[in-house]
């Protein structure tokens, strides 16, 4: 599998066999050097942006004493600011204190209201998980450990502009694809 990363002088280089278990070859490329590919916070590029039929898979392990973690699909990969980029197509926030799995978006600099309805809280401290984000024409469908949890209708209408995935919080990433 070939993954692109920038070397120390900024040139793109092809790196072979980063992680054979990532699923879709080359779907996500790390923004940082390979020794930190799956460290949190993580930021990586979604090759070609999102489109109907594409899915993002994040596998990881929740920390032993977690407070929260966030998984975001964002626009503006080249933004160097610590704040979220201008548009966030989907932000999934797991909050352990009140056992909520929230979702929201940021469009033209303004956050939408957080959506909160879920049938159950799927994350357990010190346990592995698998989150799948399926992109469809009108919405994202979110699955955790194979169970459909909810849909999130697109607030960012230009799907190809959704070009990066950002992960932060109390978790370890084991696989990404």
Coordinates of N, CA and C in Angstrom, one line a residue:
X1 N 0.8 -1.2 0.0 CA 0.0 0.0 0.0 C 0.9 1.2 0.0
X2 N 0.6 2.2 -0.8 CA 1.4 3.4 -0.9 C 0.6 4.6 -0.2
X3 N 1.3 5.3 0.7 CA 0.8 6.4 1.4 C 1.7 7.6 1.1
X4 N 1.1 8.8 0.9 CA 1.9 10.0 0.7 C 2.2 10.7 2.0
X5 N 3.4 11.2 2.2 CA 3.7 12.0 3.3 C 4.7 13.0 2.9
X6 N 4.8 14.1 3.6 CA 5.8 15.1 3.2 C 7.1 14.8 4.0
X7 N 8.2 14.8 3.3 CA 9.5 14.6 4.0 C 9.9 16.0 4.6
X8 N 11.1 16.0 5.2 CA 11.5 17.2 6.0 C 11.6 18.4 5.1
X9 N 11.9 18.3 3.8 CA 12.0 19.5 3.0 C 10.7 19.8 2.2
X10 N 9.6 19.1 2.6 CA 8.3 19.4 2.1 C 7.9 18.7 0.8
X11 N 8.8 17.9 0.3 CA 8.4 17.1 -0.9 C 7.5 16.0 -0.6
X12 N 6.6 15.6 -1.5 CA 5.8 14.4 -1.2 C 6.6 13.2 -1.6
X13 N 6.5 12.2 -0.7 CA 7.2 10.9 -1.0 C 6.2 9.8 -0.9
X14 N 6.4 8.7 -1.6 CA 5.6 7.6 -1.5 C 6.2 6.6 -0.4
X15 N 5.4 6.2 0.5 CA 5.8 5.3 1.6 C 5.1 4.0 1.4
X16 N 5.8 2.9 1.4 CA 5.2 1.6 1.1 C 4.9 0.9 2.4
X17 N 3.8 0.1 2.4 CA 3.5 -0.8 3.5 C 3.4 -0.1 4.9
X18 N 2.7 1.0 4.9 CA 2.5 1.7 6.2 C 1.7 0.8 7.1
X19 N 0.6 0.3 6.7 CA -0.2 -0.5 7.5 C -1.1 -1.3 6.6
X20 N -0.8 -2.6 6.4 CA -1.5 -3.4 5.4 C -3.0 -3.6 5.9
X21 N -3.3 -3.3 7.1 CA -4.7 -3.5 7.6 C -5.6 -2.3 7.5
X22 N -5.1 -1.3 6.8 CA -6.0 -0.1 6.7 C -7.2 -0.2 5.9
X23 N -7.3 -1.2 5.1 CA -8.5 -1.4 4.3 C -8.4 -0.8 3.0
X24 N -8.8 0.4 2.8 CA -8.7 1.1 1.5 C -7.3 1.7 1.3
X25 N -6.5 1.2 0.4 CA -5.2 1.7 0.2 C -5.2 3.2 -0.1
X26 N -4.4 4.0 0.6 CA -4.3 5.4 0.3 C -5.5 6.3 0.6
X27 N -6.4 5.8 1.3 CA -7.6 6.6 1.6 C -7.3 7.8 2.5
X28 N -6.5 7.6 3.5 CA -6.1 8.7 4.4 C -4.6 8.7 4.5
X29 N -4.0 9.9 4.3 CA -2.6 10.1 4.5 C -2.3 10.9 5.7
X30 N -1.3 10.6 6.4 CA -1.0 11.4 7.6 C -0.4 12.7 7.2
X31 N -0.7 13.7 8.0 CA -0.1 15.1 7.8 C 1.3 15.1 8.5
X32 N 1.6 14.3 9.4 CA 2.8 14.3 10.2 C 3.8 13.1 9.7
X33 N 5.0 13.1 10.3 CA 5.9 12.0 9.9 C 5.4 10.7 10.4
X34 N 5.9 9.6 9.8 CA 5.3 8.3 10.0 C 5.5 7.8 11.4
X35 N 6.5 8.2 12.1 CA 6.6 7.7 13.5 C 5.5 8.2 14.4
X36 N 4.7 9.1 13.9 CA 3.5 9.6 14.7 C 2.2 9.4 13.9
X37 N 2.2 8.5 13.0 CA 1.0 8.4 12.1 C -0.3 8.2 12.9
X38 N -0.3 7.3 13.9 CA -1.6 7.1 14.6 C -1.6 7.6 16.0
X39 N -0.8 8.7 16.3 CA -0.8 9.3 17.6 C -1.9 10.3 17.6
X40 N -2.4 10.5 18.8 CA -3.5 11.5 19.1 C -2.9 12.7 19.7
X41 N -3.3 13.9 19.3 CA -4.2 14.2 18.2 C -3.6 13.8 16.8
X42 N -4.5 13.4 16.0 CA -4.2 13.0 14.6 C -4.9 13.9 13.6
X43 N -4.1 14.2 12.5 CA -4.7 14.9 11.4 C -4.2 14.3 10.1
X44 N -5.1 13.9 9.3 CA -4.7 13.3 8.0 C -5.6 13.7 6.9
X45 N -5.1 13.5 5.7 CA -5.8 13.9 4.4 C -6.7 12.8 3.9
X46 N -7.8 13.1 3.5 CA -8.7 12.2 2.8 C -8.5 12.4 1.3
X47 N -7.9 11.5 0.6 CA -7.6 11.6 -0.8 C -8.8 11.8 -1.6
X48 N -8.8 12.9 -2.4 CA -10.0 13.1 -3.3 C -11.2 13.7 -2.6
X49 N -11.1 13.9 -1.3 CA -12.3 14.3 -0.5 C -13.4 13.3 -0.4
X50 N -14.5 13.7 0.1 CA -15.6 12.7 0.3 C -16.5 12.7 -0.9
X51 N -17.2 11.6 -1.1 CA -18.2 11.4 -2.2 C -19.1 10.3 -1.7
X52 N -20.3 10.3 -2.3 CA -21.2 9.2 -2.0 C -20.5 7.8 -2.3
X53 N -20.7 6.9 -1.3 CA -20.1 5.6 -1.5 C -18.8 5.4 -0.7
X54 N -18.2 6.5 -0.3 CA -16.9 6.5 0.4 C -17.2 6.3 1.9
X55 N -16.3 5.6 2.6 CA -16.5 5.5 4.0 C -15.1 5.6 4.7
X56 N -15.2 6.2 5.9 CA -14.1 6.3 6.8 C -14.2 5.4 8.0
X57 N -13.2 4.6 8.3 CA -13.2 3.7 9.4 C -12.1 4.1 10.4
X58 N -12.6 4.2 11.6 CA -11.6 4.5 12.7 C -11.8 3.4 13.7
X59 N -10.7 2.7 14.0 CA -10.6 1.7 15.0 C -9.7 2.1 16.1
X60 N -10.1 1.9 17.3 CA -9.3 2.3 18.4 C -9.6 1.7 19.7
X61 N -9.0 2.2 20.8 CA -9.3 1.7 22.2 C -9.5 3.0 23.0
X62 N -10.6 3.0 23.7 CA -10.9 4.1 24.6 C -9.9 4.0 25.8
X63 N -9.4 5.2 26.3 CA -8.5 5.3 27.4 C -9.2 4.7 28.7
X64 N -8.4 4.4 29.7 CA -9.0 3.8 30.9 C -9.9 4.7 31.7
X65 N -9.5 6.0 31.7 CA -10.4 7.0 32.4 C -10.7 8.1 31.5
X66 N -11.5 7.9 30.5 CA -11.8 9.0 29.5 C -12.7 10.0 29.9
X67 N -12.5 11.3 29.5 CA -13.5 12.3 29.6 C -14.2 12.5 28.3
X68 N -13.5 12.5 27.2 CA -14.1 12.7 25.9 C -13.2 12.4 24.8
X69 N -13.7 12.3 23.6 CA -12.9 12.3 22.3 C -13.8 12.8 21.2
X70 N -13.1 13.3 20.2 CA -13.8 13.9 19.0 C -13.2 13.3 17.7
X71 N -14.1 13.0 16.8 CA -13.7 12.6 15.4 C -14.3 13.6 14.5
X72 N -13.5 14.2 13.6 CA -14.1 15.3 12.8 C -13.7 15.1 11.3
X73 N -14.6 15.3 10.4 CA -14.3 15.4 9.0 C -14.4 16.9 8.6
X74 N -13.2 17.4 8.1 CA -13.1 18.8 8.0 C -12.7 19.3 6.6
X75 N -12.9 20.5 6.3 CA -12.5 21.2 5.1 C -11.3 22.1 5.4
X76 N -10.4 22.2 4.4 CA -9.3 23.2 4.6 C -8.1 22.5 5.2
X77 N -7.6 21.4 4.6 CA -6.5 20.6 5.1 C -5.3 21.5 5.4
X78 N -5.1 22.5 4.7 CA -3.9 23.3 4.8 C -4.0 24.4 5.9
X79 N -5.1 24.4 6.6 CA -5.2 25.3 7.8 C -4.2 25.0 8.8
X80 N -3.4 25.9 9.3 CA -2.4 25.6 10.3 C -2.8 26.0 11.7
X81 N -4.0 26.6 11.8 CA -4.5 27.1 13.1 C -4.9 25.9 14.0
X82 N -4.8 26.1 15.3 CA -5.2 25.1 16.3 C -6.7 25.1 16.3
X83 N -7.4 26.2 16.0 CA -8.8 26.2 16.0 C -9.3 25.3 14.9
X84 N -10.6 24.8 14.9 CA -11.1 24.0 13.8 C -11.0 24.9 12.5
X85 N -10.8 24.2 11.4 CA -10.8 24.9 10.1 C -12.2 25.5 9.9
X86 N -12.2 26.3 8.8 CA -13.4 27.1 8.6 C -14.7 26.3 8.6
X87 N -14.7 25.2 7.9 CA -15.8 24.3 7.8 C -15.5 22.9 8.4
X88 N -16.4 22.4 9.2 CA -16.3 21.1 9.8 C -17.6 20.4 9.3
X89 N -17.5 19.4 8.4 CA -18.6 18.8 7.8 C -19.4 17.9 8.9
X90 N -18.6 17.3 9.8 CA -19.1 16.4 10.8 C -18.2 16.3 11.9
X91 N -18.7 16.6 13.1 CA -17.9 16.5 14.4 C -18.6 15.5 15.3
X92 N -18.0 14.4 15.5 CA -18.6 13.4 16.5 C -17.9 13.5 17.8
X93 N -18.6 13.7 18.9 CA -18.1 14.0 20.2 C -18.6 12.9 21.2
X94 N -17.7 12.1 21.7 CA -18.1 11.1 22.7 C -17.8 11.8 24.1
X95 N -18.9 12.0 24.9 CA -18.7 12.6 26.2 C -19.1 11.6 27.3
X96 N -18.1 11.2 28.1 CA -18.3 10.1 29.0 C -19.0 10.5 30.3
X97 N -18.9 11.7 30.7 CA -19.6 12.2 32.0 C -21.1 12.0 31.9
X98 N -21.7 12.3 30.7 CA -23.1 12.2 30.6 C -23.5 11.1 29.6
X99 N -22.5 10.3 29.2 CA -22.8 9.2 28.2 C -23.5 9.6 27.0
X100 N -23.0 10.7 26.3 CA -23.6 11.2 25.1 C -22.7 11.1 24.0
X101 N -23.2 10.8 22.8 CA -22.5 10.8 21.5 C -23.1 11.8 20.7
X102 N -22.5 13.0 20.6 CA -23.0 14.2 20.0 C -22.5 14.4 18.6
X103 N -23.2 15.1 17.8 CA -22.7 15.5 16.4 C -23.1 16.9 16.1
X104 N -22.2 17.5 15.3 CA -22.5 18.9 14.9 C -21.7 19.2 13.7
X105 N -21.8 20.4 13.2 CA -21.0 20.9 12.0 C -20.7 22.3 12.2
X106 N -19.7 22.8 11.4 CA -19.4 24.2 11.4 C -19.4 24.7 10.0
X107 N -20.3 25.6 9.7 CA -20.4 26.1 8.3 C -20.3 27.6 8.3
X108 N -19.4 28.1 7.5 CA -19.1 29.6 7.4 C -18.8 30.2 8.8
X109 N -18.0 29.4 9.6 CA -17.6 29.9 10.9 C -18.6 29.8 12.0
X110 N -19.8 29.2 11.7 CA -20.8 29.1 12.8 C -21.1 27.6 13.0
X111 N -21.1 27.2 14.3 CA -21.4 25.9 14.7 C -23.0 25.7 14.6
X112 N -23.4 24.5 14.2 CA -24.8 24.1 14.2 C -25.1 23.7 15.7
X113 N -26.3 23.5 16.0 CA -26.7 23.0 17.3 C -26.3 21.5 17.3
X114 N -25.9 21.0 18.5 CA -25.5 19.6 18.7 C -26.7 18.8 18.7
X115 N -26.6 17.7 17.9 CA -27.7 16.7 17.9 C -27.3 15.6 18.9
X116 N -28.3 15.1 19.7 CA -27.9 14.3 20.8 C -28.6 12.9 20.9
X117 N -29.6 12.7 20.1 CA -30.4 11.5 20.3 C -29.7 10.3 19.8
X118 N -29.4 9.3 20.8 CA -28.9 8.0 20.4 C -29.6 7.0 21.3
X119 N -29.8 5.8 20.8 CA -30.4 4.8 21.6 C -29.6 4.3 22.8
X120 N -28.3 4.3 22.6 CA -27.4 3.9 23.7 C -26.0 4.5 23.5
X121 N -25.2 4.5 24.5 CA -23.8 5.0 24.4 C -22.9 3.9 24.2
X122 N -22.2 3.9 23.0 CA -21.5 2.6 22.6 C -20.1 2.5 23.1
X123 N -19.6 3.4 23.8 CA -18.1 3.4 24.1 C -17.9 3.0 25.6
X124 N -16.9 2.1 25.9 CA -16.6 1.6 27.2 C -15.2 1.9 27.5
X125 N -14.9 2.5 28.6 CA -13.4 2.7 29.0 C -12.6 1.5 28.8
X126 N -11.4 1.6 28.3 CA -10.4 0.6 28.1 C -10.9 -0.6 27.2
X127 N -11.8 -0.3 26.3 CA -12.3 -1.3 25.4 C -12.2 -0.8 23.9
X128 N -12.0 -1.7 23.0 CA -11.8 -1.4 21.6 C -13.2 -1.0 21.0
X129 N -13.1 -0.2 19.9 CA -14.3 0.2 19.1 C -14.0 0.3 17.7
X130 N -15.0 0.3 16.9 CA -14.9 0.6 15.4 C -16.0 1.5 15.0
X131 N -15.6 2.7 14.5 CA -16.6 3.7 14.0 C -16.5 3.7 12.5
X132 N -17.6 3.6 11.8 CA -17.7 3.7 10.4 C -18.5 4.9 10.0
X133 N -18.0 5.8 9.2 CA -18.8 6.9 8.7 C -19.0 6.7 7.2
X134 N -20.2 6.4 6.8 CA -20.6 6.2 5.4 C -21.1 7.4 4.8
X135 N -20.6 7.9 3.7 CA -21.0 9.1 3.0 C -22.1 8.7 2.0
X136 N -23.3 9.2 2.0 CA -24.3 9.1 1.1 C -24.6 10.4 0.4
X137 N -25.5 10.4 -0.6 CA -25.8 11.7 -1.3 C -26.3 12.8 -0.3
X138 N -27.2 12.5 0.6 CA -27.8 13.4 1.4 C -27.3 13.5 2.9
X139 N -26.5 12.4 3.3 CA -26.2 12.3 4.7 C -25.0 11.4 4.9
X140 N -24.5 11.5 6.1 CA -23.5 10.6 6.6 C -24.3 9.6 7.5
X141 N -24.0 8.3 7.4 CA -24.6 7.3 8.3 C -23.4 6.8 9.2
X142 N -23.7 6.8 10.5 CA -22.7 6.5 11.5 C -23.0 5.1 12.1
X143 N -22.0 4.3 12.1 CA -22.1 2.9 12.7 C -21.0 2.8 13.7
X144 N -21.3 2.2 14.9 CA -20.3 1.9 15.9 C -20.4 0.4 16.1
X145 N -19.3 -0.3 16.0 CA -19.2 -1.8 16.2 C -20.3 -2.5 15.4
X146 N -20.6 -2.0 14.2 CA -21.5 -2.7 13.3 C -23.0 -2.3 13.5
X147 N -23.3 -1.5 14.5 CA -24.7 -1.0 14.7 C -24.9 0.4 14.2
X148 N -25.9 0.6 13.4 CA -26.3 1.9 12.9 C -26.8 2.7 14.1
X149 N -26.1 3.9 14.4 CA -26.5 4.7 15.5 C -27.3 5.9 15.0
X150 N -27.0 6.6 14.0 CA -27.7 7.7 13.5 C -27.3 8.2 12.2
X151 N -28.0 9.1 11.6 CA -27.7 9.7 10.3 C -27.4 11.2 10.7
X152 N -26.6 11.8 9.8 CA -26.3 13.2 10.0 C -26.4 13.8 8.6
X153 N -27.4 14.6 8.3 CA -27.6 15.2 7.0 C -26.6 16.3 6.7
X154 N -26.1 16.3 5.5 CA -25.0 17.2 5.1 C -25.3 18.7 5.3
X155 N -24.4 19.3 6.1 CA -24.5 20.8 6.2 C -23.5 21.4 5.2
X156 N -22.4 20.8 5.0 CA -21.4 21.2 4.0 C -21.8 20.4 2.7
X157 N -22.2 21.2 1.7 CA -22.8 20.6 0.5 C -21.8 20.1 -0.5
X158 N -20.6 20.7 -0.5 CA -19.5 20.3 -1.4 C -18.7 19.2 -0.8
X159 N -19.1 18.0 -1.1 CA -18.5 16.8 -0.5 C -17.0 16.7 -0.8
X160 N -16.6 17.0 -2.1 CA -15.1 16.9 -2.3 C -14.3 17.8 -1.5
X161 N -14.9 18.9 -1.0 CA -14.1 19.8 -0.1 C -13.8 19.3 1.3
X162 N -14.5 18.2 1.6 CA -14.2 17.5 2.9 C -13.0 16.7 2.7
X163 N -11.8 17.2 3.1 CA -10.5 16.7 2.7 C -9.6 16.2 3.9
X164 N -10.1 16.2 5.1 CA -9.3 15.8 6.2 C -10.1 15.2 7.3
X165 N -9.4 14.3 8.1 CA -9.9 13.7 9.3 C -9.1 14.1 10.4
X166 N -9.7 14.6 11.5 CA -9.0 15.0 12.7 C -9.5 14.2 13.9
X167 N -8.6 13.7 14.8 CA -9.1 12.9 15.9 C -8.3 13.4 17.1
X168 N -9.0 13.6 18.2 CA -8.4 14.1 19.4 C -9.1 13.6 20.6
X169 N -8.4 13.5 21.8 CA -9.1 13.1 23.0 C -8.5 11.9 23.6
X170 N -9.4 11.2 24.4 CA -8.9 10.1 25.3 C -9.1 8.8 24.6
X171 N -8.3 8.5 23.6 CA -8.4 7.3 22.9 C -7.0 7.0 22.2
X172 N -6.8 5.8 21.8 CA -5.7 5.4 21.0 C -6.3 4.9 19.7
X173 N -5.6 5.3 18.6 CA -6.1 4.8 17.3 C -5.3 3.6 16.9
X174 N -6.0 2.5 16.5 CA -5.2 1.3 16.2 C -5.2 1.1 14.6
X175 N -6.3 1.5 14.0 CA -6.4 1.4 12.5 C -7.2 2.5 12.0
X176 N -6.9 2.9 10.7 CA -7.6 4.0 10.1 C -7.6 3.7 8.6
X177 N -8.8 3.9 8.0 CA -8.9 3.6 6.6 C -10.1 4.3 6.0

